[in-house]
Amino acid sequence: MAIWRVLFVCVLTLLMSCSSNTKQKIIGEWKLDSAYYHYNQFNFSSDGWHQDERYTYLPTGEAITSAVNSSIRNKYTIDEKHLNYYDEKGNLVSIYEILSINDENMVLRAEKKPLFKGENQNRFEVRYFSKVN
């Protein structure tokens, strides 16, 4: 029975270290490089045409999004592989799956609500960021 306890503690430690590692890697300023939009079988990629969007993640759990001479502040949390944004009242407003993050790049994916009624709709976006040093 002791082996199961040791194994459980090892797995739990590994999971917690991955989460805290992601929390550490996201701290800092990120520039949105491009985005990929998918809606059913229609795809669109953007790079270069959008305004300069910057995302600054502070160790306090606050994110500052800046674009076109304005900015907005949101609280954020990271749990497992998800980046969660909250409004000023503490309500969850969006969830991004963290597909990849390292010291230079980050890739986030968000499921989106369908625009039209009906079944079997698939809408999401993927955002590609580079770290600003």
Coordinates of N, CA, C and O in Angstrom, one line a residue:
M1 N 0.8 -1.2 0.0 CA 0.0 0.0 0.0 C 0.9 1.3 0.0 O 0.5 2.3 -0.5
A2 N 2.0 1.2 0.6 CA 2.9 2.3 0.7 C 3.4 2.8 -0.7 O 3.6 4.0 -0.9
I3 N 3.6 1.8 -1.6 CA 4.0 2.2 -3.0 C 3.0 3.1 -3.7 O 3.3 4.0 -4.4
W4 N 1.7 2.8 -3.4 CA 0.6 3.6 -4.1 C 0.7 5.1 -3.5 O 0.4 6.0 -4.2
R5 N 1.0 5.2 -2.2 CA 1.0 6.5 -1.6 C 2.2 7.3 -2.2 O 2.1 8.5 -2.5
V6 N 3.3 6.7 -2.4 CA 4.5 7.3 -2.9 C 4.3 7.7 -4.4 O 4.6 8.8 -4.8
L7 N 3.7 6.8 -5.1 CA 3.3 7.1 -6.5 C 2.3 8.2 -6.6 O 2.5 9.1 -7.5
F8 N 1.3 8.3 -5.8 CA 0.3 9.3 -5.8 C 1.0 10.7 -5.5 O 0.7 11.7 -6.1
V9 N 1.9 10.7 -4.5 CA 2.6 12.0 -4.1 C 3.5 12.4 -5.3 O 3.5 13.6 -5.6
C10 N 4.1 11.5 -6.0 CA 5.0 11.8 -7.1 C 4.2 12.4 -8.3 O 4.5 13.5 -8.8
V11 N 3.0 11.8 -8.6 CA 2.2 12.3 -9.7 C 1.6 13.7 -9.3 O 1.6 14.6 -10.1
L12 N 1.1 13.8 -8.1 CA 0.6 15.1 -7.6 C 1.7 16.2 -7.7 O 1.4 17.3 -8.1
T13 N 2.9 15.9 -7.2 CA 4.0 16.9 -7.3 C 4.3 17.3 -8.7 O 4.5 18.5 -9.0
L14 N 4.3 16.3 -9.6 CA 4.5 16.6 -11.0 C 3.5 17.5 -11.6 O 3.8 18.5 -12.3
L15 N 2.2 17.2 -11.3 CA 1.1 18.1 -11.8 C 1.2 19.5 -11.3 O 1.0 20.5 -12.0
M16 N 1.5 19.6 -10.0 CA 1.6 20.9 -9.4 C 2.7 21.7 -10.0 O 2.7 22.9 -10.2
S17 N 3.8 21.1 -10.2 CA 5.0 21.8 -10.7 C 4.8 22.2 -12.2 O 5.3 23.3 -12.6
C18 N 4.0 21.5 -13.0 CA 3.7 21.9 -14.3 C 2.9 23.1 -14.3 O 3.1 24.1 -15.1
S19 N 1.9 23.2 -13.4 CA 1.0 24.3 -13.3 C 1.8 25.6 -12.9 O 1.7 26.6 -13.4
S20 N 2.6 25.4 -11.8 CA 3.4 26.6 -11.3 C 4.4 27.0 -12.4 O 4.7 28.2 -12.5
N21 N 5.0 26.1 -13.2 CA 5.9 26.4 -14.2 C 5.2 27.3 -15.3 O 5.8 28.2 -15.7
T22 N 4.0 26.9 -15.7 CA 3.2 27.7 -16.6 C 3.0 29.1 -16.0 O 3.1 30.1 -16.7
K23 N 2.6 29.1 -14.8 CA 2.4 30.4 -14.1 C 3.6 31.3 -14.2 O 3.5 32.5 -14.4
Q24 N 4.8 30.7 -14.0 CA 6.0 31.5 -14.1 C 6.3 32.0 -15.5 O 6.7 33.1 -15.7
K25 N 6.1 31.1 -16.5 CA 6.4 31.4 -17.8 C 5.6 32.5 -18.4 O 6.0 33.2 -19.3
I26 N 4.3 32.6 -18.0 CA 3.4 33.6 -18.6 C 3.7 35.0 -18.1 O 3.3 36.0 -18.8
I27 N 4.4 35.1 -17.0 CA 4.7 36.5 -16.4 C 5.5 37.3 -17.4 O 6.5 36.8 -17.9
G28 N 5.0 38.5 -17.7 CA 5.7 39.4 -18.6 C 4.8 39.9 -19.7 O 3.6 39.7 -19.7
E29 N 5.5 40.5 -20.7 CA 4.7 41.1 -21.8 C 4.8 40.2 -23.1 O 5.9 39.7 -23.4
W30 N 3.6 40.0 -23.7 CA 3.5 39.2 -24.9 C 2.9 40.0 -26.0 O 2.0 40.8 -25.8
K31 N 3.3 39.8 -27.2 CA 2.8 40.5 -28.4 C 2.0 39.5 -29.2 O 2.5 38.4 -29.5
L32 N 0.8 39.8 -29.6 CA 0.0 39.0 -30.5 C 0.6 39.0 -31.9 O 0.7 40.1 -32.5
D33 N 1.1 37.9 -32.4 CA 1.7 37.9 -33.7 C 0.7 37.5 -34.8 O 0.7 38.1 -35.9
S34 N -0.2 36.6 -34.6 CA -1.2 36.2 -35.5 C -2.3 35.4 -34.9 O -2.1 35.0 -33.7
A35 N -3.4 35.2 -35.6 CA -4.5 34.5 -35.1 C -5.1 33.6 -36.2 O -5.1 34.1 -37.4
Y36 N -5.6 32.5 -35.9 CA -6.3 31.6 -36.8 C -7.7 31.4 -36.3 O -7.9 31.1 -35.2
Y37 N -8.6 31.7 -37.2 CA -10.1 31.6 -36.9 C -10.7 30.4 -37.7 O -10.4 30.3 -38.9
H38 N -11.5 29.6 -37.0 CA -12.1 28.5 -37.7 C -13.6 28.5 -37.4 O -14.0 28.6 -36.2
Y39 N -14.4 28.4 -38.4 CA -15.9 28.3 -38.2 C -16.4 27.3 -39.2 O -16.4 27.5 -40.4
N40 N -16.8 26.1 -38.7 CA -17.2 25.0 -39.5 C -16.1 24.7 -40.5 O -15.0 24.4 -40.0
Q41 N -16.3 24.8 -41.7 CA -15.2 24.5 -42.7 C -14.5 25.7 -43.2 O -13.8 25.6 -44.2
F42 N -14.8 26.9 -42.7 CA -14.2 28.1 -43.1 C -13.1 28.5 -42.2 O -13.2 28.5 -41.0
N43 N -11.9 28.8 -42.7 CA -10.7 29.2 -42.0 C -10.2 30.5 -42.4 O -10.3 30.9 -43.6
F44 N -9.6 31.2 -41.5 CA -9.0 32.5 -41.8 C -7.8 32.8 -40.9 O -7.9 32.5 -39.7
S45 N -6.7 33.2 -41.4 CA -5.6 33.5 -40.6 C -5.2 35.0 -40.7 O -5.4 35.6 -41.8
S46 N -4.8 35.6 -39.7 CA -4.5 37.0 -39.7 C -3.0 37.1 -39.2 O -2.6 36.5 -38.3
D47 N -2.3 37.9 -39.9 CA -0.9 38.3 -39.5 C -0.6 39.6 -40.1 O -0.7 39.8 -41.3
G48 N -0.2 40.6 -39.3 CA 0.2 41.9 -39.8 C -0.8 42.9 -40.0 O -0.5 44.1 -40.0
W49 N -2.1 42.6 -40.2 CA -3.1 43.6 -40.4 C -3.7 44.1 -39.2 O -4.3 45.2 -39.2
H50 N -3.7 43.4 -38.1 CA -4.3 43.8 -36.9 C -3.5 44.8 -36.1 O -2.3 44.9 -36.4
Q51 N -4.1 45.6 -35.2 CA -3.3 46.5 -34.4 C -2.3 45.8 -33.5 O -2.4 44.6 -33.3
D52 N -1.4 46.6 -33.0 CA -0.4 46.0 -32.2 C -1.0 45.7 -30.8 O -1.3 46.6 -30.0
E53 N -1.3 44.5 -30.5 CA -1.9 44.0 -29.3 C -0.8 43.5 -28.4 O 0.0 42.7 -28.8
R54 N -0.8 44.0 -27.1 CA 0.2 43.6 -26.1 C -0.6 43.1 -24.9 O -1.6 43.7 -24.5
Y55 N -0.1 42.0 -24.3 CA -0.7 41.4 -23.2 C 0.4 41.3 -22.1 O 1.4 40.6 -22.3
T56 N 0.2 42.0 -21.0 CA 1.1 41.9 -19.9 C 0.5 41.2 -18.7 O -0.6 41.5 -18.2
Y57 N 1.2 40.1 -18.3 CA 0.7 39.3 -17.2 C 1.6 39.5 -16.0 O 2.8 39.4 -16.0
L58 N 0.9 40.0 -14.9 CA 1.6 40.4 -13.7 C 1.6 39.2 -12.7 O 0.6 38.4 -12.7
P59 N 2.6 39.1 -11.8 CA 2.6 38.1 -10.8 C 1.4 38.2 -9.9 O 1.1 37.2 -9.2
T60 N 0.7 39.3 -9.8 CA -0.4 39.5 -8.9 C -1.7 38.9 -9.4 O -2.7 39.0 -8.7
G61 N -1.6 38.3 -10.6 CA -2.9 37.7 -11.2 C -3.7 38.7 -12.0 O -4.9 38.5 -12.2
E62 N -3.0 39.8 -12.4 CA -3.7 40.8 -13.2 C -3.1 40.8 -14.6 O -1.9 40.7 -14.8
A63 N -3.9 40.9 -15.6 CA -3.5 41.0 -17.0 C -3.9 42.3 -17.6 O -5.0 42.8 -17.4
I64 N -3.0 43.0 -18.3 CA -3.3 44.2 -19.0 C -3.2 44.0 -20.5 O -2.2 43.6 -21.0
T65 N -4.3 44.3 -21.1 CA -4.4 44.1 -22.6 C -4.3 45.5 -23.2 O -5.2 46.4 -22.8
S66 N -3.4 45.8 -24.1 CA -3.2 47.1 -24.7 C -3.3 47.1 -26.2 O -2.7 46.2 -26.8
A67 N -4.0 48.0 -26.8 CA -4.1 48.1 -28.2 C -4.7 49.5 -28.6 O -5.6 50.0 -27.9
V68 N -4.2 50.1 -29.6 CA -4.7 51.3 -30.2 C -4.9 52.4 -29.1 O -6.0 52.9 -28.9
N69 N -3.9 52.7 -28.3 CA -3.9 53.7 -27.3 C -4.9 53.5 -26.2 O -5.4 54.5 -25.6
S70 N -5.3 52.3 -25.9 CA -6.2 52.0 -24.8 C -5.8 50.7 -24.2 O -5.1 49.9 -24.8
S71 N -6.2 50.5 -23.0 CA -5.9 49.3 -22.3 C -7.1 48.9 -21.4 O -7.9 49.7 -21.0
I72 N -7.1 47.6 -21.0 CA -8.1 47.0 -20.1 C -7.4 46.1 -19.2 O -6.4 45.4 -19.5
R73 N -7.8 46.0 -17.9 CA -7.3 45.2 -16.9 C -8.3 44.1 -16.6 O -9.4 44.4 -16.4
N74 N -7.7 42.9 -16.4 CA -8.6 41.7 -16.0 C -7.8 40.9 -15.0 O -6.6 40.9 -15.1
K75 N -8.5 40.2 -14.2 CA -7.9 39.2 -13.3 C -7.7 38.0 -14.2 O -8.5 37.7 -15.1
Y76 N -6.7 37.2 -13.9 CA -6.5 35.9 -14.6 C -6.0 34.9 -13.6 O -5.5 35.2 -12.6
T77 N -6.3 33.6 -13.9 CA -5.8 32.5 -13.2 C -5.4 31.4 -14.2 O -5.8 31.4 -15.4
I78 N -4.5 30.6 -13.8 CA -4.1 29.4 -14.6 C -4.3 28.2 -13.8 O -3.9 28.1 -12.6
D79 N -5.1 27.3 -14.3 CA -5.3 26.0 -13.7 C -5.0 24.9 -14.8 O -5.6 24.9 -15.9
E80 N -4.2 24.0 -14.4 CA -3.7 23.0 -15.3 C -3.2 23.6 -16.6 O -2.2 24.3 -16.6
K81 N -4.0 23.4 -17.7 CA -3.6 24.0 -19.0 C -4.5 25.0 -19.5 O -4.8 25.1 -20.7
H82 N -5.2 25.8 -18.6 CA -6.2 26.8 -19.0 C -5.8 28.1 -18.4 O -5.5 28.2 -17.3
L83 N -6.0 29.1 -19.2 CA -5.9 30.5 -18.8 C -7.3 31.1 -18.7 O -8.0 31.1 -19.7
N84 N -7.7 31.5 -17.6 CA -9.0 32.0 -17.3 C -9.0 33.5 -17.1 O -8.2 34.0 -16.2
Y85 N -9.9 34.2 -17.8 CA -10.0 35.7 -17.6 C -11.3 36.0 -16.8 O -12.3 35.4 -17.1
Y86 N -11.2 37.0 -16.0 CA -12.4 37.4 -15.2 C -12.7 38.9 -15.4 O -11.7 39.7 -15.6
D87 N -13.9 39.3 -15.3 CA -14.3 40.7 -15.3 C -14.1 41.4 -14.0 O -13.7 40.7 -13.0
E88 N -14.4 42.6 -13.9 CA -14.2 43.4 -12.7 C -15.0 42.9 -11.5 O -14.7 43.1 -10.3
K89 N -16.1 42.2 -11.8 CA -17.0 41.6 -10.7 C -16.6 40.2 -10.3 O -17.2 39.6 -9.4
G90 N -15.5 39.7 -11.0 CA -15.1 38.3 -10.7 C -15.7 37.2 -11.4 O -15.5 36.0 -11.1
N91 N -16.5 37.6 -12.4 CA -17.2 36.6 -13.3 C -16.2 36.1 -14.4 O -15.5 36.9 -15.0
L92 N -16.2 34.8 -14.6 CA -15.4 34.2 -15.7 C -15.9 34.7 -17.0 O -17.1 34.5 -17.3
V93 N -15.1 35.3 -17.8 CA -15.5 35.8 -19.1 C -14.9 35.0 -20.3 O -15.6 35.0 -21.4
S94 N -13.8 34.4 -20.1 CA -13.2 33.6 -21.2 C -12.2 32.6 -20.7 O -11.5 32.9 -19.7
I95 N -12.1 31.5 -21.5 CA -11.1 30.5 -21.1 C -10.3 30.1 -22.4 O -10.9 29.9 -23.4
Y96 N -9.0 30.1 -22.2 CA -8.1 29.8 -23.3 C -7.4 28.5 -22.9 O -6.8 28.4 -21.7
E97 N -7.3 27.5 -23.7 CA -6.5 26.4 -23.5 C -5.0 26.7 -23.9 O -4.8 27.3 -25.0
I98 N -4.1 26.5 -23.0 CA -2.7 26.7 -23.3 C -2.1 25.6 -24.1 O -1.9 24.5 -23.5
L99 N -2.0 25.7 -25.4 CA -1.5 24.7 -26.2 C 0.1 24.5 -26.1 O 0.6 23.4 -26.1
S100 N 0.7 25.7 -25.9 CA 2.2 25.7 -25.8 C 2.6 27.0 -25.2 O 2.1 28.0 -25.4
I101 N 3.6 26.8 -24.3 CA 4.3 28.0 -23.8 C 5.7 27.7 -23.4 O 6.0 26.6 -22.9
N102 N 6.6 28.6 -23.8 CA 8.0 28.5 -23.4 C 8.5 29.9 -23.2 O 7.7 30.9 -23.1
D103 N 9.8 30.1 -23.1 CA 10.4 31.4 -22.8 C 10.2 32.4 -23.9 O 10.4 33.6 -23.7
E104 N 9.9 32.0 -25.1 CA 9.8 32.9 -26.3 C 8.4 32.9 -27.0 O 8.1 34.0 -27.5
N105 N 7.6 31.8 -26.9 CA 6.4 31.8 -27.6 C 5.3 31.2 -26.8 O 5.5 30.4 -25.8
M106 N 4.0 31.6 -27.1 CA 2.8 31.0 -26.4 C 1.8 30.9 -27.5 O 1.6 31.7 -28.4
V107 N 1.0 29.8 -27.4 CA -0.1 29.5 -28.3 C -1.3 29.2 -27.4 O -1.3 28.3 -26.6
L108 N -2.4 29.9 -27.7 CA -3.7 29.8 -26.9 C -4.8 29.4 -27.9 O -4.9 29.9 -29.0
R109 N -5.7 28.6 -27.4 CA -6.9 28.2 -28.2 C -8.2 28.4 -27.4 O -8.2 28.1 -26.2
A110 N -9.2 29.0 -28.0 CA -10.4 29.3 -27.3 C -11.6 28.7 -28.2 O -11.7 29.0 -29.4
E111 N -12.5 28.0 -27.5 CA -13.7 27.6 -28.1 C -14.7 28.8 -28.2 O -14.7 29.6 -27.2
K112 N -15.4 29.0 -29.3 CA -16.3 30.1 -29.4 C -17.7 29.6 -29.6 O -17.9 28.5 -30.2
K113 N -18.7 30.4 -29.2 CA -20.1 30.1 -29.5 C -20.4 30.2 -30.9 O -20.0 31.1 -31.6
P114 N -21.3 29.3 -31.5 CA -21.7 29.4 -32.9 C -22.5 30.7 -33.1 O -23.1 31.2 -32.2
L115 N -22.4 31.2 -34.3 CA -23.1 32.4 -34.7 C -24.5 32.2 -35.1 O -25.4 33.0 -35.0
F116 N -24.7 31.0 -35.6 CA -26.0 30.6 -36.2 C -26.6 29.4 -35.4 O -25.9 28.7 -34.7
K117 N -27.9 29.3 -35.5 CA -28.6 28.1 -34.8 C -28.3 26.9 -35.6 O -28.1 26.9 -36.8
G118 N -28.3 25.8 -34.9 CA -28.1 24.5 -35.6 C -27.1 23.6 -34.8 O -26.4 24.1 -34.0
E119 N -27.1 22.4 -35.2 CA -26.2 21.4 -34.6 C -24.9 21.3 -35.4 O -24.8 21.8 -36.5
N120 N -23.9 20.6 -34.8 CA -22.7 20.3 -35.4 C -21.9 21.5 -35.9 O -21.3 21.4 -37.0
Q121 N -21.9 22.5 -35.1 CA -21.1 23.7 -35.5 C -19.8 23.7 -34.7 O -19.8 23.3 -33.5
N122 N -18.7 24.1 -35.3 CA -17.4 24.1 -34.8 C -16.7 25.4 -35.0 O -16.4 25.8 -36.1
R123 N -16.6 26.2 -33.9 CA -16.0 27.5 -34.0 C -14.9 27.7 -32.9 O -15.2 27.5 -31.7
F124 N -13.7 28.1 -33.3 CA -12.7 28.3 -32.4 C -11.6 29.3 -33.0 O -11.7 29.6 -34.2
E125 N -10.8 29.8 -32.1 CA -9.6 30.6 -32.6 C -8.4 30.1 -31.9 O -8.4 29.6 -30.8
V126 N -7.2 30.3 -32.6 CA -5.9 30.0 -32.0 C -5.1 31.3 -32.1 O -5.0 31.9 -33.2
R127 N -4.5 31.7 -31.0 CA -3.7 32.9 -31.0 C -2.2 32.6 -30.8 O -1.9 31.8 -29.9
Y128 N -1.3 33.2 -31.6 CA 0.1 33.0 -31.5 C 0.8 34.2 -31.0 O 0.6 35.3 -31.5
F129 N 1.6 34.1 -29.9 CA 2.2 35.2 -29.3 C 3.7 35.0 -29.2 O 4.2 33.9 -29.2
S130 N 4.5 36.1 -29.2 CA 5.9 36.1 -28.9 C 6.2 37.0 -27.7 O 5.5 38.0 -27.5
K131 N 7.2 36.6 -26.9 CA 7.5 37.3 -25.7 C 8.3 38.6 -26.0 O 9.2 38.5 -26.9
V132 N 7.9 39.6 -25.4 CA 8.6 40.9 -25.5 C 9.6 41.0 -24.4 O 9.3 40.9 -23.3
N133 N 10.9 41.3 -24.8 CA 11.9 41.4 -23.8 C 12.4 42.8 -23.5 O 12.4 43.7 -24.3

